[in-house]
């Protein structure tokens, strides 16, 4: 592959993997069973990224199951989202290049809810920080935190260098967190993740004392840990599959009602929301069910985006949830989300959301944020101005 | 002087050394159209990386930085080579996709700004 006999894209991909292996002292390359590629929004890629992808698409092909992160807009309904046609054209070119490369155009940050479901112990190469944390921690698959090009390189070769979280010894906790409060909603897990990520940085936190955790709780936790810090893996005592792994004499944080409340208020700016969005990470079917119930019989009074994958939306259609959600005036934002779409350019100023991760990135983009549970997001969206 | 490091992307290049004592971010730190360093507080602020042997300890910031190196190369304003103390993913990937010779494991404090450096594989001569 390195000699170029399998084409230019494969050679480039192999050069990337060999160099990374060198840098991180990998003993060898290892086969991967699945890839999730980040670096899709034209907002982040720019023309340079688009050029690079088009170049690779000339002779590159995915060799393993490969799915795609969200784009900067809905691929079909970008006009009604207020996206300008210049941006849309470039974004569609990016998607086109990925399609030619044999990447499934899933455009979701929750590939594990849309058919890319690795199993325990498998080596994978995933980008998208929240999905990386989820795959390592909740599924027990093994991946480093890949960037766009390195994940794509793994896809085009079916290989990744064996280092970091691919090796069992590197998956042990580096910091413990004693959780001494009842966590009731995914938003509580989101706030906890945001708090812990700041201290854990790129380490592996071990959360103790959590009573129970749903898929939605763990999804929110993954996203928050990876946004305030660089966490690529965590353990939850009694819940995640590798939680017993070699934890001893760890520096310990405590997370009580006080930290929960404080973190929540730190994620609240002044101002009345003119935009409400849920689904960071993308909503599960359970969340669509909750939204359908809450929105049923109500009308939203401001822009309300429900972000999810096309796959979950399809399930929502069959279950009758989508109809109830849309009847209220809320919009499905498929293929995209409030973080990667250019929301700041659509004229909104204050965003209400139930995701600490979204708050983090929206603030970086210059927007004001209000962090609140899903139920309150619905109340906020439906109350009269 | 002759220094031997490790080749991240092998190649031959030559140019005056542009030396930053602090880690560099390409995304938001270097203008991809002009090659000018625009990062606030950088000791290279206002200087161009074009044609230089760019010397810095290691890269930092967003992974999108790899694409910025690619864009610099496409615009003809890329550094002629990159020399690091310790190369990381962003710079390594950027150098490879842009075909910019890149060497690491070099004691970068030995290279004085402005001195003419020749890069050949893993070796630097100046």
Coordinates of C-alpha atoms in Angstrom, one line a residue:
Chain A
X1 CA 0.0 0.0 0.0
X2 CA 2.9 2.3 0.9
X3 CA 4.5 1.8 -2.5
X4 CA 1.5 3.2 -4.2
X5 CA 0.5 0.0 -6.1
X6 CA -3.0 0.4 -4.8
X7 CA -3.4 4.0 -5.8
X8 CA -2.6 7.4 -4.6
X9 CA -5.3 7.7 -1.9
X10 CA -4.3 4.4 -0.3
X11 CA -0.6 5.4 -0.3
X12 CA -1.4 8.7 1.3
X13 CA -3.6 7.0 3.9
X14 CA -0.8 4.5 4.7
X15 CA 1.8 7.3 5.0
X16 CA -0.5 8.9 7.6
X17 CA -0.9 5.7 9.6
X18 CA 2.8 4.8 9.5
X19 CA 3.8 8.3 10.6
X20 CA 1.3 8.2 13.5
X21 CA 2.5 4.8 14.5
X22 CA 6.0 6.2 14.5
X23 CA 5.1 9.2 16.7
X24 CA 3.2 7.1 19.2
X25 CA 5.6 4.1 19.2
X26 CA 3.0 1.7 17.9
X27 CA 4.4 -1.8 17.5
X28 CA 2.4 -2.5 14.4
X29 CA -0.9 -1.8 12.6
X30 CA -4.1 -3.5 13.6
X31 CA -7.2 -4.3 11.6
X32 CA -10.3 -2.2 12.3
X33 CA -13.9 -3.3 11.9
X34 CA -15.5 0.1 11.8
X35 CA -14.8 3.8 11.1
X36 CA -16.6 7.0 12.0
X37 CA -15.3 10.0 10.0
X38 CA -15.4 13.5 11.5
X39 CA -14.6 16.7 9.5
X40 CA -17.8 17.0 7.5
X41 CA -19.2 20.5 8.0
X42 CA -18.0 22.9 5.4
X43 CA -17.9 25.5 8.1
X44 CA -14.8 23.6 9.6
X45 CA -13.3 22.1 6.5
X46 CA -13.2 25.1 4.2
X47 CA -12.0 24.9 0.6
X48 CA -8.8 23.2 1.7
X49 CA -10.6 20.2 3.2
X50 CA -12.9 20.0 0.3
X51 CA -9.9 19.9 -2.1
X52 CA -8.2 17.2 -0.1
X53 CA -11.3 15.0 0.0
X54 CA -11.9 15.4 -3.8
X55 CA -8.3 14.4 -4.4
X56 CA -8.6 11.3 -2.3
X57 CA -12.0 10.4 -4.0
X58 CA -10.3 10.0 -7.3
X59 CA -9.0 6.5 -6.5
X60 CA -9.8 5.9 -2.8
X61 CA -12.4 3.4 -1.4
X62 CA -13.5 2.6 2.1
X63 CA -12.5 -1.0 3.0
X64 CA -14.6 -1.3 6.2
X65 CA -18.0 -0.1 7.4
X66 CA -17.6 3.7 7.5
X67 CA -20.1 6.2 8.6
X68 CA -20.1 10.0 8.6
X69 CA -20.4 12.8 11.2
X70 CA -23.1 15.5 10.8
X71 CA -22.8 18.2 8.1
X72 CA -23.4 21.9 8.4
X73 CA -27.0 21.7 7.2
X74 CA -29.7 19.3 6.3
X75 CA -28.8 17.7 2.9
X76 CA -32.4 18.1 1.7
X77 CA -34.1 20.9 3.7
X78 CA -31.2 23.4 3.9
X79 CA -33.3 26.2 2.3
X80 CA -35.9 26.1 5.1
X81 CA -33.1 26.2 7.6
X82 CA -32.0 29.5 6.2
X83 CA -28.7 28.3 4.8
X84 CA -27.3 30.3 1.9
X85 CA -26.9 28.6 -1.5
X86 CA -23.1 29.3 -1.6
X87 CA -22.5 27.3 1.6
X88 CA -25.0 24.6 0.5
X89 CA -23.2 24.0 -2.8
X90 CA -19.8 23.5 -1.1
X91 CA -21.4 21.3 1.6
X92 CA -23.0 19.1 -1.0
X93 CA -19.6 18.8 -2.8
X94 CA -18.1 17.6 0.5
X95 CA -20.8 15.0 0.9
X96 CA -20.4 14.0 -2.7
X97 CA -16.7 13.3 -2.2
X98 CA -17.4 11.2 0.9
X99 CA -20.0 9.3 -1.1
X100 CA -17.5 8.5 -3.9
X101 CA -15.1 7.3 -1.2
X102 CA -17.6 4.7 -0.2
X103 CA -18.5 6.3 3.1
X104 CA -22.1 5.9 4.2
X105 CA -23.6 9.3 4.3
X106 CA -25.3 8.8 7.7
X107 CA -24.4 12.4 8.9
X108 CA -24.9 11.6 12.6
X109 CA -22.8 11.9 15.7
X110 CA -24.5 8.8 17.1
X111 CA -23.4 6.1 14.6
X112 CA -24.2 3.5 17.3
X113 CA -27.9 4.4 16.9
X114 CA -27.7 4.3 13.1
X115 CA -26.3 0.9 12.2
X116 CA -22.6 1.3 13.0
X117 CA -22.5 -0.9 16.1
X118 CA -19.1 -2.3 17.0
X119 CA -18.9 -4.9 19.7
X120 CA -16.9 -5.3 22.9
X121 CA -13.2 -5.6 22.4
X122 CA -13.2 -4.7 18.6
X123 CA -10.6 -2.3 17.3
X124 CA -12.2 0.6 15.5
X125 CA -11.1 4.1 14.4
X126 CA -13.6 6.8 15.2
X127 CA -13.6 10.5 15.1
X128 CA -16.3 12.6 16.8
X129 CA -15.3 13.0 20.4
X130 CA -18.7 12.1 22.0
X131 CA -18.9 8.9 19.9
X132 CA -15.3 8.0 20.8
X133 CA -16.1 8.3 24.5
X134 CA -19.3 6.3 24.1
X135 CA -17.7 3.5 22.0
X136 CA -14.7 3.0 24.4
X137 CA -16.7 3.4 27.6
X138 CA -20.2 2.1 27.0
X139 CA -19.6 -0.5 24.2
X140 CA -16.0 -1.4 25.2
X141 CA -14.7 -1.2 21.6
X142 CA -11.3 0.3 21.3
X143 CA -10.4 3.5 19.6
X144 CA -8.2 6.5 19.9
X145 CA -9.6 10.0 19.4
X146 CA -9.1 10.3 15.6
X147 CA -9.1 13.4 13.6
X148 CA -10.8 13.6 10.2
X149 CA -7.8 12.5 8.0
X150 CA -6.6 9.8 10.3
X151 CA -10.0 8.2 10.6
X152 CA -10.4 8.4 6.8
X153 CA -6.9 6.8 6.4
X154 CA -8.1 3.9 8.6
X155 CA -11.1 3.5 6.4
X156 CA -9.2 3.5 3.1
X157 CA -6.7 0.8 4.4
X158 CA -8.8 -1.0 7.1
X159 CA -5.9 -0.4 9.5
X160 CA -4.9 1.8 12.4
X161 CA -1.7 2.0 14.5
X162 CA -1.8 -0.1 17.7
X163 CA -1.2 2.4 20.5
X164 CA -3.1 4.3 23.1
X165 CA -6.6 3.1 23.9
X166 CA -6.2 0.0 21.6
X167 CA -4.0 -1.4 24.4
X168 CA -5.7 -2.8 27.6
X169 CA -3.1 -1.3 30.0
X170 CA -3.9 2.2 28.7
X171 CA -7.6 1.9 29.5
X172 CA -7.3 2.0 33.3
X173 CA -8.7 5.0 35.2
X174 CA -6.5 8.0 36.0
X175 CA -8.9 9.8 38.3
X176 CA -11.8 8.8 40.5
X177 CA -15.0 10.7 41.1
X178 CA -17.3 10.0 44.0
X179 CA -20.8 10.9 43.0
X180 CA -22.8 11.8 46.0
X181 CA -26.1 13.0 44.6
X182 CA -29.0 11.5 42.8
X183 CA -28.7 12.0 39.0
X184 CA -32.3 12.1 37.6
X185 CA -32.1 13.3 34.0
X186 CA -29.6 13.0 31.1
X187 CA -29.0 16.8 31.8
X188 CA -27.6 15.9 35.2
X189 CA -25.2 13.5 33.6
X190 CA -24.3 16.2 31.1
X191 CA -23.5 18.7 33.8
X192 CA -21.5 16.1 35.7
X193 CA -19.5 15.3 32.6
X194 CA -18.8 19.0 32.0
X195 CA -17.6 19.4 35.6
X196 CA -15.4 16.2 35.6
X197 CA -14.0 16.9 32.1
X198 CA -12.4 20.1 33.2
X199 CA -10.3 18.3 35.8
X200 CA -9.8 15.0 34.1
X201 CA -8.5 16.7 30.9
X202 CA -7.4 13.8 28.6
X203 CA -7.4 11.3 31.4
X204 CA -9.8 8.4 32.2
X205 CA -12.3 9.2 35.0
X206 CA -13.8 6.5 37.1
X207 CA -17.3 7.5 38.4
X208 CA -18.4 5.7 41.5
X209 CA -21.8 5.8 43.2
X210 CA -24.0 6.2 40.2
X211 CA -27.2 4.3 40.9
X212 CA -28.4 3.7 37.3
X213 CA -27.8 5.2 33.9
X214 CA -29.8 5.0 30.7
X215 CA -28.4 5.1 27.1
X216 CA -29.4 8.7 27.0
X217 CA -27.6 9.4 30.3
X218 CA -24.4 7.8 29.0
X219 CA -24.7 9.6 25.7
X220 CA -25.0 13.0 27.4
X221 CA -22.1 12.1 29.8
X222 CA -19.8 11.1 26.9
X223 CA -20.4 14.3 25.0
X224 CA -19.9 16.6 28.0
X225 CA -16.7 14.8 29.2
X226 CA -15.2 15.2 25.7
X227 CA -16.1 18.9 25.4
X228 CA -14.8 20.5 28.6
X229 CA -11.9 18.0 28.6
X230 CA -10.4 15.7 26.1
X231 CA -11.8 12.6 27.7
X232 CA -11.9 9.6 25.3
X233 CA -12.9 7.0 27.8
X234 CA -14.5 6.7 31.3
X235 CA -15.7 4.0 33.6
X236 CA -18.9 4.0 35.7
X237 CA -18.9 1.6 38.6
X238 CA -21.3 -1.3 38.1
X239 CA -22.4 0.0 34.7
X240 CA -19.8 0.2 32.0
X241 CA -18.2 -3.1 30.9
X242 CA -14.6 -2.5 31.9
X243 CA -15.2 -0.7 35.2
X244 CA -13.1 -2.9 37.4
X245 CA -9.9 -2.3 35.4
X246 CA -6.9 -1.7 37.8
X247 CA -8.2 1.3 39.8
X248 CA -6.2 2.0 42.9
X249 CA -4.8 5.0 44.8
X250 CA -6.5 7.5 42.5
X251 CA -6.8 11.2 43.0
X252 CA -10.5 11.6 43.9
X253 CA -13.0 14.4 43.1
X254 CA -16.4 14.6 44.7
X255 CA -19.5 15.5 42.8
X256 CA -22.4 16.6 45.0
X257 CA -25.6 18.5 44.6
X258 CA -23.5 21.7 45.1
X259 CA -21.3 21.0 42.0
X260 CA -24.3 19.9 40.0
X261 CA -26.1 23.2 40.7
X262 CA -23.0 25.3 40.2
X263 CA -22.1 23.7 36.9
X264 CA -25.7 24.2 35.6
X265 CA -25.6 27.9 36.5
X266 CA -22.2 28.4 34.9
X267 CA -23.8 27.3 31.6
X268 CA -26.5 30.0 31.8
X269 CA -26.1 33.4 30.3
X270 CA -28.4 36.3 30.5
X271 CA -31.1 36.7 27.8
X272 CA -34.3 35.3 26.5
X273 CA -33.8 32.4 24.1
X274 CA -34.8 33.0 20.5
X275 CA -33.7 29.5 19.4
X276 CA -34.3 26.2 21.2
X277 CA -32.6 23.0 20.2
X278 CA -32.3 19.4 21.6
X279 CA -30.3 16.5 20.2
X280 CA -26.7 17.0 21.0
X281 CA -25.7 14.3 20.7
X282 CA -28.4 13.3 18.2
X283 CA -31.7 12.2 19.8
X284 CA -32.5 8.6 20.4
X285 CA -36.0 7.1 19.7
X286 CA -36.7 7.3 23.5
X287 CA -36.1 11.0 23.4
X288 CA -38.4 11.4 20.4
X289 CA -41.1 9.6 22.3
X290 CA -40.6 12.0 25.2
X291 CA -40.7 15.0 22.9
X292 CA -43.8 13.8 21.2
X293 CA -45.6 13.4 24.5
X294 CA -44.5 16.9 25.7
X295 CA -45.2 18.7 22.5
X296 CA -48.5 17.0 21.8
X297 CA -51.3 19.6 21.7
X298 CA -48.9 22.5 21.9
X299 CA -47.5 25.0 19.4
X300 CA -43.9 26.2 19.5
X301 CA -43.6 30.0 19.6
X302 CA -39.9 30.1 18.5
X303 CA -37.5 28.2 16.3
X304 CA -37.2 24.7 17.7
X305 CA -34.8 22.2 16.2
X306 CA -34.9 18.5 17.1
X307 CA -31.6 17.1 15.9
X308 CA -31.4 13.4 15.1
X309 CA -30.2 10.9 12.4
X310 CA -32.3 9.9 9.5
X311 CA -32.4 6.4 10.9
X312 CA -33.8 7.4 14.2
X313 CA -36.3 9.8 12.5
X314 CA -37.5 6.9 10.3
X315 CA -38.2 4.8 13.5
X316 CA -39.9 7.9 14.9
X317 CA -42.1 8.1 11.8
X318 CA -43.2 4.5 12.2
X319 CA -43.9 4.9 15.9
X320 CA -46.0 8.0 15.2
X321 CA -43.7 10.4 17.2
X322 CA -42.5 12.4 14.3
X323 CA -46.0 13.5 13.3
X324 CA -46.8 14.8 16.8
X325 CA -43.5 16.6 16.9
X326 CA -43.9 18.3 13.6
X327 CA -47.5 19.2 14.3
X328 CA -46.3 21.4 17.1
X329 CA -44.2 23.4 14.6
X330 CA -40.9 22.0 15.8
X331 CA -38.5 21.1 13.0
X332 CA -36.4 18.0 12.6
X333 CA -32.8 19.0 11.9
X334 CA -31.5 15.9 10.1
X335 CA -27.9 15.4 9.0
X336 CA -26.8 18.3 11.1
X337 CA -27.1 20.0 14.6
X338 CA -26.9 23.3 16.4
X339 CA -23.2 22.9 16.8
X340 CA -22.0 22.3 13.3
X341 CA -24.7 24.4 11.4
X342 CA -23.8 28.1 11.2
X343 CA -26.5 29.0 13.7
X344 CA -24.7 32.3 14.6
X345 CA -25.1 33.4 10.9
X346 CA -28.8 32.6 10.9
X347 CA -29.5 35.6 13.1
X348 CA -30.1 33.9 16.5
X349 CA -28.6 35.2 19.6
X350 CA -29.6 33.1 22.6
X351 CA -29.9 29.4 22.4
X352 CA -31.7 27.2 24.9
X353 CA -30.5 23.5 24.9
X354 CA -30.3 20.5 27.2
X355 CA -26.7 19.8 26.2
X356 CA -23.6 21.1 28.1
X357 CA -21.5 20.2 25.0
X358 CA -23.7 22.4 22.8
X359 CA -23.4 25.2 25.3
X360 CA -19.6 25.0 25.2
X361 CA -19.3 25.2 21.4
X362 CA -22.1 27.7 20.9
X363 CA -20.4 30.0 23.3
X364 CA -17.2 29.7 21.4
X365 CA -19.1 30.7 18.3
X366 CA -20.2 33.9 20.1
X367 CA -23.8 32.9 21.1
X368 CA -25.4 33.2 24.5
X369 CA -26.7 29.9 26.0
X370 CA -29.3 28.7 28.5
X371 CA -28.8 25.1 29.8
X372 CA -32.0 23.4 30.9
X373 CA -33.6 19.9 31.0
X374 CA -35.5 18.6 27.9
X375 CA -38.9 19.3 29.5
X376 CA -38.0 22.9 30.2
X377 CA -36.7 23.3 26.6
X378 CA -40.2 22.4 25.5
X379 CA -41.8 24.8 28.0
X380 CA -39.4 27.6 26.8
X381 CA -40.2 26.9 23.2
X382 CA -44.0 26.8 23.7
X383 CA -44.6 29.7 26.0
X384 CA -45.8 33.0 24.7
X385 CA -43.2 35.6 23.9
Chain B
X1 CA 26.2 21.9 12.3
X2 CA 24.5 18.6 11.6
X3 CA 21.5 17.3 13.6
X4 CA 19.9 14.0 13.1
X5 CA 16.2 13.4 14.0
X6 CA 13.4 11.3 12.8
X7 CA 11.7 11.8 9.4
X8 CA 7.9 12.1 9.7
X9 CA 7.6 13.0 5.9
X10 CA 10.8 12.4 4.0
X11 CA 12.1 14.9 1.5
X12 CA 14.7 17.5 0.7
X13 CA 14.3 21.2 1.3
X14 CA 16.2 24.3 2.1
X15 CA 15.5 27.8 3.5
X16 CA 16.0 30.3 6.3
X17 CA 14.9 29.1 9.7
X18 CA 11.8 30.7 11.2
X19 CA 11.9 29.7 14.9
X20 CA 9.0 29.8 17.4
X21 CA 9.8 29.0 21.0
X22 CA 6.1 28.2 21.7
X23 CA 3.8 25.5 20.3
X24 CA 2.0 26.5 17.1
X25 CA -1.7 26.3 16.1
X26 CA -2.3 26.4 12.4
X27 CA -6.1 26.7 12.6
X28 CA -6.7 30.3 13.5
X29 CA -3.0 30.8 13.9
X30 CA -1.8 31.1 10.3
X31 CA -3.6 32.8 7.5
X32 CA -4.0 30.1 4.9
X33 CA -4.1 32.5 1.9
X34 CA -1.0 34.6 2.8
X35 CA 1.1 32.4 5.1
X36 CA 1.2 35.1 7.7
X37 CA 1.3 34.1 11.4
X38 CA -1.7 35.8 13.0
X39 CA -1.9 34.1 16.4
X40 CA -2.0 36.7 19.1
X41 CA 0.9 36.4 21.4
X42 CA 3.0 34.2 19.1
X43 CA 6.7 35.3 18.8
X44 CA 6.2 35.0 15.0
X45 CA 3.1 37.2 14.7
X46 CA 3.2 39.2 11.5
X47 CA 5.9 37.0 9.8
X48 CA 5.3 34.8 6.8
X49 CA 6.0 31.0 6.9
X50 CA 6.4 30.9 3.1
X51 CA 9.6 29.2 2.0
X52 CA 10.9 29.0 5.5
X53 CA 12.2 26.0 7.5
X54 CA 9.6 26.4 10.2
X55 CA 11.0 25.4 13.6
X56 CA 8.7 25.0 16.7
X57 CA 8.4 22.6 19.6
X58 CA 5.1 20.9 18.7
X59 CA 1.7 21.6 17.3
X60 CA -1.5 22.4 19.2
X61 CA -5.1 23.4 18.7
X62 CA -7.9 22.0 16.4
X63 CA -7.3 19.0 14.1
X64 CA -8.6 21.2 11.3
X65 CA -5.0 22.6 11.4
X66 CA -3.9 19.7 9.2
X67 CA -6.1 21.1 6.4
X68 CA -4.7 24.6 6.9
X69 CA -1.2 23.3 6.1
X70 CA -2.7 21.7 3.0
X71 CA -4.3 25.0 2.0
X72 CA -1.0 26.8 2.5
X73 CA 0.7 24.4 0.2
X74 CA -2.0 24.8 -2.4
X75 CA -1.7 28.5 -2.3
X76 CA 2.1 28.3 -2.7
X77 CA 2.8 29.9 0.7
X78 CA 3.7 26.8 2.8
X79 CA 6.9 26.5 4.7
X80 CA 9.6 24.5 2.8
X81 CA 10.1 22.2 5.7
X82 CA 8.9 21.7 9.3
X83 CA 11.2 20.9 12.2
X84 CA 9.7 19.9 15.6
X85 CA 11.0 18.7 19.0
X86 CA 8.0 16.3 19.1
X87 CA 5.6 16.0 16.3
X88 CA 1.9 15.3 17.0
X89 CA -1.0 14.2 14.9
X90 CA -2.1 17.6 13.5
X91 CA 1.3 18.6 12.1
X92 CA 2.2 15.1 11.0
X93 CA -1.0 14.6 9.1
X94 CA -0.8 18.1 7.7
X95 CA 2.8 17.6 6.5
X96 CA 2.0 14.3 4.9
X97 CA -1.1 15.4 3.0
X98 CA 0.7 18.6 1.8
X99 CA 4.0 16.8 1.1
X100 CA 6.0 19.1 3.2
X101 CA 9.3 17.5 4.5
X102 CA 8.9 17.1 8.3
X103 CA 11.5 16.1 10.9
X104 CA 11.1 15.7 14.6
X105 CA 13.2 14.6 17.6
X106 CA 15.4 17.7 17.1
X107 CA 16.8 19.9 19.9
X108 CA 15.1 23.0 18.4
X109 CA 17.0 25.4 20.7
X110 CA 20.1 24.8 18.6
X111 CA 18.6 26.4 15.5
X112 CA 19.0 30.2 15.4
X113 CA 16.5 32.3 13.6
X114 CA 17.5 33.3 10.1
X115 CA 20.2 30.7 9.7
X116 CA 20.0 28.7 6.4
X117 CA 18.9 25.1 7.0
X118 CA 19.1 22.2 4.6
X119 CA 16.8 19.3 5.3
X120 CA 17.5 15.9 3.8
X121 CA 15.4 13.0 5.2
X122 CA 16.0 12.9 8.9
X123 CA 19.1 15.1 8.8
X124 CA 19.5 18.9 9.2
X125 CA 22.6 20.8 8.1
X126 CA 23.1 24.4 8.9

